[in-house]
Tab-separated table of C-alpha atoms and ligand atoms in Angstrom:
chain	number	residue	atom	x	y	z
A	1	MET	CA	23.092	-18.607	15.077
A	2	LYS	CA	25.397	-16.314	13.160
A	3	VAL	CA	23.510	-13.415	11.605
A	4	ASP	CA	24.874	-11.162	8.863
A	5	VAL	CA	21.756	-9.149	8.224
A	6	LEU	CA	18.997	-8.296	10.679
A	7	ILE	CA	15.631	-7.267	9.277
A	8	ILE	CA	12.764	-5.861	11.282
A	9	GLY	CA	9.427	-6.680	9.674
A	10	ALA	CA	8.338	-9.376	7.206
A	11	GLY	CA	6.318	-7.176	4.843
A	12	ILE	CA	7.291	-6.331	1.265
A	13	SER	CA	10.486	-4.398	2.064
A	14	GLY	CA	11.738	-6.884	4.650
A	15	ALA	CA	10.961	-9.939	2.527
A	16	VAL	CA	12.647	-8.575	-0.600
A	17	LEU	CA	15.801	-7.580	1.265
A	18	ALA	CA	15.904	-10.942	3.028
A	19	GLU	CA	15.582	-12.784	-0.272
A	20	ARG	CA	18.253	-10.655	-1.963
A	21	TYR	CA	20.760	-11.057	0.868
A	22	ALA	CA	20.058	-14.765	1.236
A	23	ALA	CA	20.712	-15.181	-2.477
A	24	ILE	CA	24.252	-13.818	-2.073
A	25	GLY	CA	24.947	-16.181	0.793
A	26	LYS	CA	24.217	-13.962	3.781
A	27	LYS	CA	22.540	-15.323	6.879
A	28	VAL	CA	19.391	-13.300	7.483
A	29	LEU	CA	17.290	-13.018	10.612
A	30	ILE	CA	13.849	-11.427	10.359
A	31	LEU	CA	12.042	-10.327	13.496
A	32	GLU	CA	8.317	-9.912	13.023
A	33	LYS	CA	6.077	-8.524	15.728
A	34	ARG	CA	2.929	-10.100	14.308
A	35	SER	CA	2.093	-13.810	14.262
A	36	HIS	CA	2.440	-14.034	10.487
A	37	ILE	CA	4.557	-12.985	7.530
A	38	ALA	CA	3.498	-10.800	4.557
A	39	GLY	CA	2.852	-7.580	6.502
A	40	ASN	CA	-0.355	-5.881	5.455
A	41	CYS	CA	-0.580	-8.133	2.371
A	42	TYR	CA	-1.367	-11.119	4.621
A	43	ASP	CA	-4.323	-13.157	3.388
A	44	TYR	CA	-5.926	-16.438	4.427
A	45	ILE	CA	-8.945	-18.650	3.745
A	46	ASP	CA	-11.752	-17.622	6.089
A	47	GLU	CA	-14.583	-19.652	7.623
A	48	ASN	CA	-16.625	-19.291	4.416
A	49	GLY	CA	-13.832	-20.790	2.325
A	50	ILE	CA	-12.976	-17.417	0.773
A	51	LEU	CA	-9.488	-15.968	0.373
A	52	VAL	CA	-9.643	-12.684	2.289
A	53	SER	CA	-7.016	-10.103	3.202
A	54	LYS	CA	-6.669	-9.316	6.855
A	55	TYR	CA	-5.595	-5.715	6.285
A	56	GLY	CA	-7.649	-4.628	3.294
A	57	ALA	CA	-7.620	-5.476	-0.398
A	58	HIS	CA	-4.222	-5.325	-2.086
A	59	LEU	CA	-4.281	-4.749	-5.807
A	60	PHE	CA	-0.970	-5.131	-7.515
A	61	HIS	CA	-0.278	-2.817	-10.451
A	62	THR	CA	2.971	-1.629	-11.966
A	63	ASN	CA	4.694	-0.167	-14.983
A	64	GLU	CA	8.070	-1.315	-13.693
A	65	GLU	CA	9.386	-4.178	-15.806
A	66	GLU	CA	11.963	-5.051	-13.162
A	67	VAL	CA	9.384	-5.349	-10.404
A	68	TRP	CA	7.023	-7.364	-12.578
A	69	LYS	CA	9.828	-9.757	-13.482
A	70	TYR	CA	10.858	-10.050	-9.850
A	71	VAL	CA	7.418	-10.917	-8.454
A	72	ASN	CA	6.903	-13.468	-11.232
A	73	LYS	CA	9.851	-15.456	-9.939
A	74	PHE	CA	7.852	-16.392	-6.844
A	75	SER	CA	4.267	-16.877	-7.985
A	76	GLU	CA	2.077	-17.279	-10.971
A	77	TRP	CA	-0.174	-14.251	-11.424
A	78	TYR	CA	-3.556	-13.908	-13.075
A	79	ASP	CA	-4.695	-10.752	-14.830
A	80	TRP	CA	-6.957	-8.658	-12.665
A	81	GLU	CA	-8.017	-5.178	-13.667
A	82	HIS	CA	-9.443	-3.683	-10.524
A	83	LYS	CA	-12.632	-1.650	-10.637
A	84	VAL	CA	-14.249	0.461	-7.946
A	85	ILE	CA	-17.843	1.648	-7.817
A	86	ALA	CA	-18.987	4.492	-5.601
A	87	LYS	CA	-22.449	4.860	-4.138
A	88	VAL	CA	-23.374	8.516	-4.652
A	89	ASP	CA	-26.873	9.995	-4.306
A	90	GLY	CA	-28.184	6.426	-4.160
A	91	LYS	CA	-26.586	5.567	-7.534
A	92	LEU	CA	-23.687	3.264	-8.268
A	93	VAL	CA	-21.139	5.079	-10.415
A	94	PRO	CA	-17.584	4.348	-11.569
A	95	ILE	CA	-14.603	5.914	-9.840
A	96	PRO	CA	-12.251	7.313	-11.250
A	97	VAL	CA	-14.710	9.766	-12.719
A	98	ASN	CA	-15.418	8.931	-16.376
A	99	ILE	CA	-18.199	9.622	-18.913
A	100	THR	CA	-20.590	7.187	-17.184
A	101	THR	CA	-20.045	8.867	-13.790
A	102	VAL	CA	-20.997	12.296	-15.112
A	103	ASN	CA	-23.947	11.013	-17.158
A	104	LYS	CA	-25.414	9.130	-14.201
A	105	LEU	CA	-24.912	11.816	-11.572
A	106	PHE	CA	-25.934	14.844	-13.642
A	107	ASN	CA	-28.356	13.268	-16.140
A	108	GLU	CA	-26.061	14.263	-18.959
A	109	ASN	CA	-25.875	12.595	-22.323
A	110	ILE	CA	-22.156	12.746	-23.021
A	111	SER	CA	-21.028	10.272	-25.646
A	112	SER	CA	-17.581	11.361	-26.817
A	113	GLU	CA	-14.226	12.392	-25.385
A	114	GLU	CA	-14.728	15.874	-26.843
A	115	GLU	CA	-17.998	16.349	-24.964
A	116	MET	CA	-16.476	15.019	-21.751
A	117	LYS	CA	-13.543	17.417	-22.067
A	118	ASP	CA	-15.991	20.275	-22.632
A	119	TRP	CA	-17.974	19.266	-19.553
A	120	LEU	CA	-14.830	19.171	-17.422
A	121	GLU	CA	-13.665	22.489	-18.868
A	122	LYS	CA	-16.982	24.098	-17.897
A	123	ASN	CA	-16.949	22.645	-14.388
A	124	ARG	CA	-13.351	22.585	-13.295
A	125	ILE	CA	-11.635	25.497	-11.606
A	126	ASP	CA	-8.495	26.775	-13.213
A	127	ILE	CA	-5.849	26.322	-10.515
A	128	GLN	CA	-2.237	26.301	-11.606
A	129	ASP	CA	-0.035	24.096	-9.476
A	130	PRO	CA	-2.538	22.846	-6.841
A	131	GLN	CA	-1.181	23.193	-3.329
A	132	ASN	CA	-3.393	20.720	-1.516
A	133	GLY	CA	-5.896	17.913	-2.041
A	134	LYS	CA	-8.858	20.241	-2.440
A	135	GLU	CA	-7.176	22.314	-5.137
A	136	ALA	CA	-6.056	19.115	-6.870
A	137	VAL	CA	-9.650	17.840	-7.129
A	138	LEU	CA	-11.207	21.219	-7.984
A	139	SER	CA	-8.722	21.725	-10.786
A	140	LYS	CA	-9.625	18.360	-12.283
A	141	VAL	CA	-13.375	17.907	-11.797
A	142	GLY	CA	-14.767	21.053	-10.153
A	143	PRO	CA	-16.796	21.702	-6.986
A	144	GLU	CA	-19.845	19.495	-7.568
A	145	LEU	CA	-17.959	16.237	-7.950
A	146	TYR	CA	-15.576	17.372	-5.220
A	147	GLU	CA	-18.476	17.628	-2.814
A	148	LYS	CA	-20.177	14.405	-3.891
A	149	MET	CA	-17.187	12.091	-4.192
A	150	PHE	CA	-14.091	13.425	-2.475
A	151	ARG	CA	-14.697	15.824	0.390
A	152	HIS	CA	-16.427	13.557	2.900
A	153	TYR	CA	-14.662	10.355	1.862
A	154	THR	CA	-11.378	12.095	2.574
A	155	LYS	CA	-12.610	13.348	5.934
A	156	LYS	CA	-13.660	9.807	6.883
A	157	GLN	CA	-10.404	8.304	5.612
A	158	TRP	CA	-7.962	10.806	7.076
A	159	ASP	CA	-9.992	12.744	9.648
A	160	LYS	CA	-8.886	15.735	7.620
A	161	TYR	CA	-10.498	17.618	4.779
A	162	PRO	CA	-8.651	17.551	1.442
A	163	GLU	CA	-7.291	21.073	1.979
A	164	GLU	CA	-5.371	19.748	4.995
A	165	LEU	CA	-3.554	17.129	2.912
A	166	ASP	CA	-0.907	17.199	0.193
A	167	ALA	CA	-2.204	17.325	-3.377
A	168	SER	CA	-0.477	13.965	-3.995
A	169	VAL	CA	-3.063	12.097	-1.866
A	170	LEU	CA	-5.981	13.046	-4.081
A	171	ASP	CA	-3.848	12.971	-7.230
A	172	ARG	CA	-3.765	9.192	-6.835
A	173	ILE	CA	-7.203	9.180	-8.492
A	174	PRO	CA	-7.127	10.208	-12.159
A	175	VAL	CA	-10.012	11.588	-14.227
A	176	ARG	CA	-10.967	9.880	-17.454
A	177	THR	CA	-12.461	11.498	-20.529
A	178	ASN	CA	-13.621	8.121	-21.921
A	179	TYR	CA	-15.485	5.060	-20.621
A	180	ASP	CA	-12.425	3.379	-19.080
A	181	ASP	CA	-13.605	2.222	-15.650
A	182	ARG	CA	-10.429	0.555	-14.433
A	183	TYR	CA	-9.056	1.901	-11.160
A	184	PHE	CA	-5.467	1.809	-12.454
A	185	SER	CA	-4.026	2.189	-15.905
A	186	ASP	CA	-0.666	0.471	-15.386
A	187	LYS	CA	0.686	-2.015	-17.895
A	188	TYR	CA	0.660	-4.921	-15.449
A	189	GLN	CA	-2.350	-5.447	-13.188
A	190	ALA	CA	-2.573	-8.837	-11.561
A	191	LEU	CA	-3.100	-10.897	-8.408
A	192	PRO	CA	-0.922	-13.791	-7.228
A	193	LYS	CA	-2.519	-17.206	-7.752
A	194	GLY	CA	-3.159	-18.663	-4.311
A	195	GLY	CA	-2.752	-15.283	-2.592
A	196	TYR	CA	-0.110	-13.001	-1.161
A	197	THR	CA	0.803	-15.101	1.866
A	198	LYS	CA	1.877	-17.911	-0.472
A	199	LEU	CA	3.886	-15.418	-2.509
A	200	PHE	CA	5.717	-14.279	0.627
A	201	GLU	CA	6.302	-17.879	1.759
A	202	LYS	CA	8.044	-18.465	-1.539
A	203	ILE	CA	10.090	-15.257	-1.379
A	204	LEU	CA	11.229	-16.191	2.109
A	205	SER	CA	11.814	-19.893	1.535
A	206	HIS	CA	15.577	-19.897	1.555
A	207	PRO	CA	17.708	-21.842	4.029
A	208	ASN	CA	19.637	-18.655	4.815
A	209	ILE	CA	16.503	-16.907	6.075
A	210	HIS	CA	15.337	-17.420	9.625
A	211	ILE	CA	12.109	-15.766	10.801
A	212	GLU	CA	11.061	-15.164	14.389
A	213	LEU	CA	7.363	-14.338	14.573
A	214	ASN	CA	5.670	-12.738	17.596
A	215	THR	CA	8.919	-10.956	18.328
A	216	ASP	CA	9.072	-7.239	18.897
A	217	TYR	CA	12.555	-5.990	18.029
A	218	PHE	CA	12.434	-3.448	20.849
A	219	ASP	CA	11.982	-6.228	23.409
A	220	VAL	CA	15.003	-8.186	22.254
A	221	LYS	CA	17.346	-5.722	20.601
A	222	ASP	CA	19.986	-5.820	23.306
A	223	LYS	CA	20.294	-9.579	22.956
A	224	ILE	CA	21.049	-9.647	19.237
A	225	GLU	CA	24.540	-8.860	18.125
A	226	GLY	CA	27.069	-9.584	15.442
A	227	TYR	CA	25.070	-8.492	12.411
A	228	SER	CA	26.651	-6.044	10.016
A	229	LYS	CA	23.497	-4.424	8.638
A	230	LEU	CA	20.096	-3.649	10.089
A	231	PHE	CA	17.019	-2.947	7.951
A	232	TYR	CA	14.177	-1.420	9.878
A	233	THR	CA	10.702	-1.333	8.291
A	234	GLY	CA	8.596	-0.186	11.259
A	235	PRO	CA	7.405	3.322	12.087
A	236	ILE	CA	10.389	5.688	12.183
A	237	ASP	CA	9.233	7.533	15.324
A	238	ARG	CA	9.050	4.270	17.287
A	239	PHE	CA	12.706	3.573	16.458
A	240	PHE	CA	13.688	6.826	18.137
A	241	GLU	CA	11.298	6.330	21.050
A	242	PHE	CA	9.016	9.102	19.762
A	243	LYS	CA	11.526	11.719	20.908
A	244	TYR	CA	10.359	14.411	18.453
A	245	SER	CA	6.689	13.627	18.942
A	246	LEU	CA	6.174	14.837	22.470
A	247	GLU	CA	3.949	17.761	21.456
A	248	ASP	CA	3.139	17.062	17.825
A	249	LYS	CA	2.805	13.370	17.139
A	250	LEU	CA	3.648	11.979	13.748
A	251	GLU	CA	0.177	10.940	12.592
A	252	TYR	CA	-0.870	7.586	11.172
A	253	ARG	CA	-4.264	6.275	10.172
A	254	SER	CA	-5.384	2.819	11.034
A	255	ILE	CA	-8.393	0.832	9.841
A	256	ASN	CA	-10.959	-1.048	11.816
A	257	PHE	CA	-12.007	-3.950	9.572
A	258	VAL	CA	-15.470	-5.221	10.425
A	259	SER	CA	-16.181	-8.535	8.787
A	260	GLU	CA	-19.640	-10.063	8.248
A	261	THR	CA	-20.901	-13.275	6.687
A	262	VAL	CA	-23.837	-12.772	4.367
A	263	ASN	CA	-25.931	-15.810	3.564
A	264	LYS	CA	-26.213	-15.067	-0.133
A	265	ASP	CA	-24.205	-15.796	-3.236
A	266	PHE	CA	-23.119	-12.154	-3.559
A	267	PHE	CA	-23.777	-9.028	-1.500
A	268	GLN	CA	-22.761	-6.358	-4.012
A	269	GLU	CA	-22.009	-6.239	-7.710
A	270	ASN	CA	-18.332	-5.387	-7.418
A	271	SER	CA	-15.357	-6.262	-5.214
A	272	VAL	CA	-15.186	-2.728	-3.812
A	273	VAL	CA	-17.986	-0.235	-3.301
A	274	ASN	CA	-16.951	3.160	-1.923
A	275	TYR	CA	-19.290	5.244	0.207
A	276	PRO	CA	-18.112	8.825	-0.246
A	277	GLY	CA	-21.059	10.378	1.610
A	278	MET	CA	-21.749	11.068	5.276
A	279	GLU	CA	-24.722	8.681	5.463
A	280	VAL	CA	-22.471	5.848	6.689
A	281	GLU	CA	-19.300	5.965	8.758
A	282	TYR	CA	-17.336	3.404	6.795
A	283	THR	CA	-15.394	4.381	3.672
A	284	ARG	CA	-15.933	1.223	1.656
A	285	ILE	CA	-17.201	-2.349	1.627
A	286	ILE	CA	-14.956	-5.057	0.209
A	287	GLU	CA	-16.456	-8.331	-0.961
A	288	TYR	CA	-13.486	-10.650	-1.381
A	289	LYS	CA	-15.325	-13.386	-3.239
A	290	HIS	CA	-15.193	-11.278	-6.398
A	291	PHE	CA	-11.376	-11.363	-6.522
A	292	GLY	CA	-10.452	-14.238	-8.819
A	293	HIS	CA	-14.155	-15.181	-9.145
A	294	GLN	CA	-14.146	-17.419	-6.074
A	295	GLN	CA	-16.855	-20.021	-5.445
A	296	ALA	CA	-18.497	-20.432	-2.020
A	297	GLY	CA	-21.968	-20.947	-0.599
A	298	LYS	CA	-21.934	-17.697	1.381
A	299	THR	CA	-20.014	-14.454	1.050
A	300	THR	CA	-17.805	-12.373	3.324
A	301	ILE	CA	-17.991	-8.608	3.333
A	302	VAL	CA	-15.665	-6.266	5.203
A	303	LYS	CA	-16.552	-2.702	6.121
A	304	GLU	CA	-13.585	-0.372	6.585
A	305	PHE	CA	-13.741	2.259	9.289
A	306	THR	CA	-10.657	4.430	9.343
A	307	VAL	CA	-9.479	5.371	12.829
A	308	ASP	CA	-6.495	7.108	14.390
A	309	THR	CA	-5.646	4.565	17.037
A	310	GLY	CA	-4.467	1.021	16.424
A	311	GLU	CA	-1.817	-0.337	14.133
A	312	PRO	CA	-0.376	2.329	11.849
A	313	TYR	CA	-1.233	1.680	8.181
A	314	TYR	CA	-1.151	5.026	6.436
A	315	PRO	CA	1.257	7.910	6.997
A	316	VAL	CA	-0.671	11.197	6.723
A	317	PRO	CA	0.989	13.299	4.022
A	318	ASN	CA	0.976	16.993	4.877
A	319	GLN	CA	3.418	19.765	5.727
A	320	LYS	CA	3.262	19.382	9.498
A	321	ASN	CA	3.933	15.656	9.481
A	322	ARG	CA	6.684	16.093	6.924
A	323	GLU	CA	8.465	18.507	9.245
A	324	ILE	CA	8.308	16.094	12.162
A	325	TYR	CA	9.424	13.242	9.911
A	326	GLU	CA	12.394	15.272	8.655
A	327	ARG	CA	13.705	15.562	12.200
A	328	TYR	CA	13.678	11.789	12.586
A	329	LYS	CA	15.135	11.320	9.139
A	330	LYS	CA	18.073	13.577	9.929
A	331	GLU	CA	18.868	11.364	12.871
A	332	ALA	CA	18.314	8.184	10.855
A	333	ASP	CA	20.739	9.359	8.169
A	334	GLN	CA	23.513	9.605	10.722
A	335	LEU	CA	23.279	5.975	11.738
A	336	LYS	CA	25.823	3.691	10.177
A	337	ASP	CA	24.667	0.369	8.699
A	338	ILE	CA	21.064	0.958	9.734
A	339	TYR	CA	18.584	1.484	6.914
A	340	PHE	CA	14.989	2.670	7.069
A	341	VAL	CA	12.880	1.012	4.390
A	342	GLY	CA	9.215	0.996	3.371
A	343	ARG	CA	6.003	2.937	4.003
A	344	LEU	CA	6.288	3.358	7.761
A	345	ALA	CA	10.033	3.876	8.050
A	346	ASN	CA	10.034	6.462	5.237
A	347	TYR	CA	6.684	7.892	6.239
A	348	LYS	CA	5.556	7.758	2.586
A	349	TYR	CA	2.347	6.514	0.994
A	350	PHE	CA	4.030	3.943	-1.298
A	351	ASN	CA	2.099	1.587	-3.525
A	352	MET	CA	3.100	-2.071	-3.400
A	353	ASP	CA	5.218	-1.922	-6.538
A	354	GLN	CA	7.112	1.103	-5.215
A	355	ALA	CA	7.846	-0.816	-2.030
A	356	PHE	CA	9.267	-3.703	-4.104
A	357	LYS	CA	11.265	-1.290	-6.222
A	358	ASN	CA	12.695	0.659	-3.304
A	359	ALA	CA	13.897	-2.514	-1.604
A	360	LEU	CA	15.428	-3.855	-4.825
A	361	ASP	CA	17.144	-0.507	-5.476
A	362	LEU	CA	18.475	-0.266	-1.952
A	363	PHE	CA	19.994	-3.706	-2.238
A	364	LYS	CA	21.599	-2.817	-5.567
A	365	ASN	CA	22.977	0.427	-4.175
A	366	LEU	CA	24.465	-1.264	-1.154
A	367	GLU	CA	25.839	-4.370	-2.762
A	368	GLY	CA	26.447	-3.329	-6.379
A	369	LYS	CA	26.597	-5.765	-9.236
A	370	SER	CA	30.297	-6.545	-9.265
A	371	LYS	CA	30.415	-6.951	-5.509
A	372	ARG	CA	27.426	-9.230	-5.671
A	373	THR	CA	28.929	-11.564	-8.238
A	374	ARG	CA	32.149	-11.666	-6.277
A	375	ILE	CA	30.366	-12.611	-3.078
A	376	ALA	CA	28.198	-15.187	-4.836
A	377	ARG	CA	31.320	-16.781	-6.292
A	378	ASN	CA	32.988	-16.906	-2.881
A	379	GLU	CA	29.890	-18.342	-1.255
A	380	LYS	CA	29.728	-21.059	-3.876
A	381	LYS	CA	33.345	-21.954	-3.124
A	382	THR	CA	32.633	-22.117	0.599
A	383	VAL	CA	29.605	-24.345	0.107
A	384	HIS	CA	31.669	-26.598	-2.102
A	385	ARG	CA	34.419	-26.975	0.499
A	386	VAL	CA	31.950	-27.794	3.263
A	387	GLN	CA	30.362	-30.502	1.156
B	401	LIG	N1	-10.795	9.301	-2.447
B	401	LIG	C1	-12.026	9.924	-2.342
B	401	LIG	N2	-13.147	9.256	-2.742
B	401	LIG	C2	-13.099	7.987	-3.219
B	401	LIG	C3	-11.851	7.345	-3.329
B	401	LIG	C4	-10.715	8.021	-2.915
B	401	LIG	O1	-12.104	11.053	-1.872
B	401	LIG	O2	-14.170	7.424	-3.540
B	401	LIG	C5	-9.575	10.041	-2.010
B	401	LIG	C6	-9.306	9.815	-0.518
B	401	LIG	O3	-8.708	10.966	0.032
B	401	LIG	C7	-8.317	8.680	-0.577
B	401	LIG	C8	-7.457	9.073	-1.769
B	401	LIG	O4	-8.425	9.608	-2.701
B	401	LIG	O5	-7.569	8.563	0.595
B	401	LIG	C9	-6.670	7.959	-2.389
B	401	LIG	O6	-7.517	6.876	-2.712
B	401	LIG	P1	-6.997	5.377	-2.886
B	401	LIG	O7	-8.122	4.552	-3.393
B	401	LIG	O8	-5.739	5.415	-3.681
B	401	LIG	O9	-6.683	4.980	-1.382
B	401	LIG	P2	-6.205	3.556	-0.771
B	401	LIG	O10	-6.851	2.488	-1.596
B	401	LIG	O11	-4.707	3.570	-0.805
B	401	LIG	O12	-6.768	3.597	0.605
């Protein structure tokens, strides 16, 4: 088979690039190490008849019109405003912190934005330009909420305390001065009807795209030739055989998902309940049946234990890892026609919409609009002649 573009990994970045190149007439080969497409978005119907995600809940949210338009080409989406509840001091409270959170945890009686702002002003610590995750949280909500909701959760999630992580990690969670209990505030918040795997099947369903599952690129790379571009979406250090990681390894966090069937209609009142305390080892329990209000006789719950061995899911954003990453990146930048795309190859904690956007932007940068139209026109001609 003649291959123009070789893509390693069938997650968001790989699928988008494959679709874009296929659309301009290029022959694309995707090599995927796992036995399925869709990367960490992969979902399936489990033994209880419930659509569950193999690698944790994926909530799509974006303010990017272009990304929203793009994903709508491949699936219908239903509105889903995600909410998270945290179990703190035996009480279930909203996260992000809002008026209800403070009232419940501190027996306050706040009822207006003004009062909530006053409460935060009294409790927060004035830190200009927070330098790490701890300072980021203290400057927003102060030490008491830091201790109750962020310190131990972060230790469980990252095996690091917030002061050992970039401020950006904890800045993902806003603070609300009203009753808004949505996890995100983006314009578009939705889930694909039928699930993410179906969405990916659609993105990848082009005759120019060929996918080899259960195929590790590093086992076969010497046998594939003739392609003019390579897009690599795996961990960057693996690509370079971990050469800069001999003493200080580039760190990743993985998750051990422990699934249980509960013989009840529902186990908990919300799709996600976080456990920010030390009383349990898991960070959260996901009950998938809530997503899209699914019907089933039983329910499936999944406890998430974050661990440092296993498949890499999260890069660990801090100074030390950034320095190691930069050494790999320098090397990566020197390679011609090889591109590093996505969360693992860029060692960045991207949200799903950013991953879509980065892949779309990369394609545009490489192929440009005028070039694209020209190629499409030529391809059309070729197809015509063959017929
Ligand atoms: N976090 C926390 N307590 C919570 C939820 C989040 O301390 O109840 C911190 C934690 O460090 C986490 C980060 O905020 O890693 C980002 O949370 P997010 O929910 O965005 O993480 P993800 O869903 O991507 O795992």
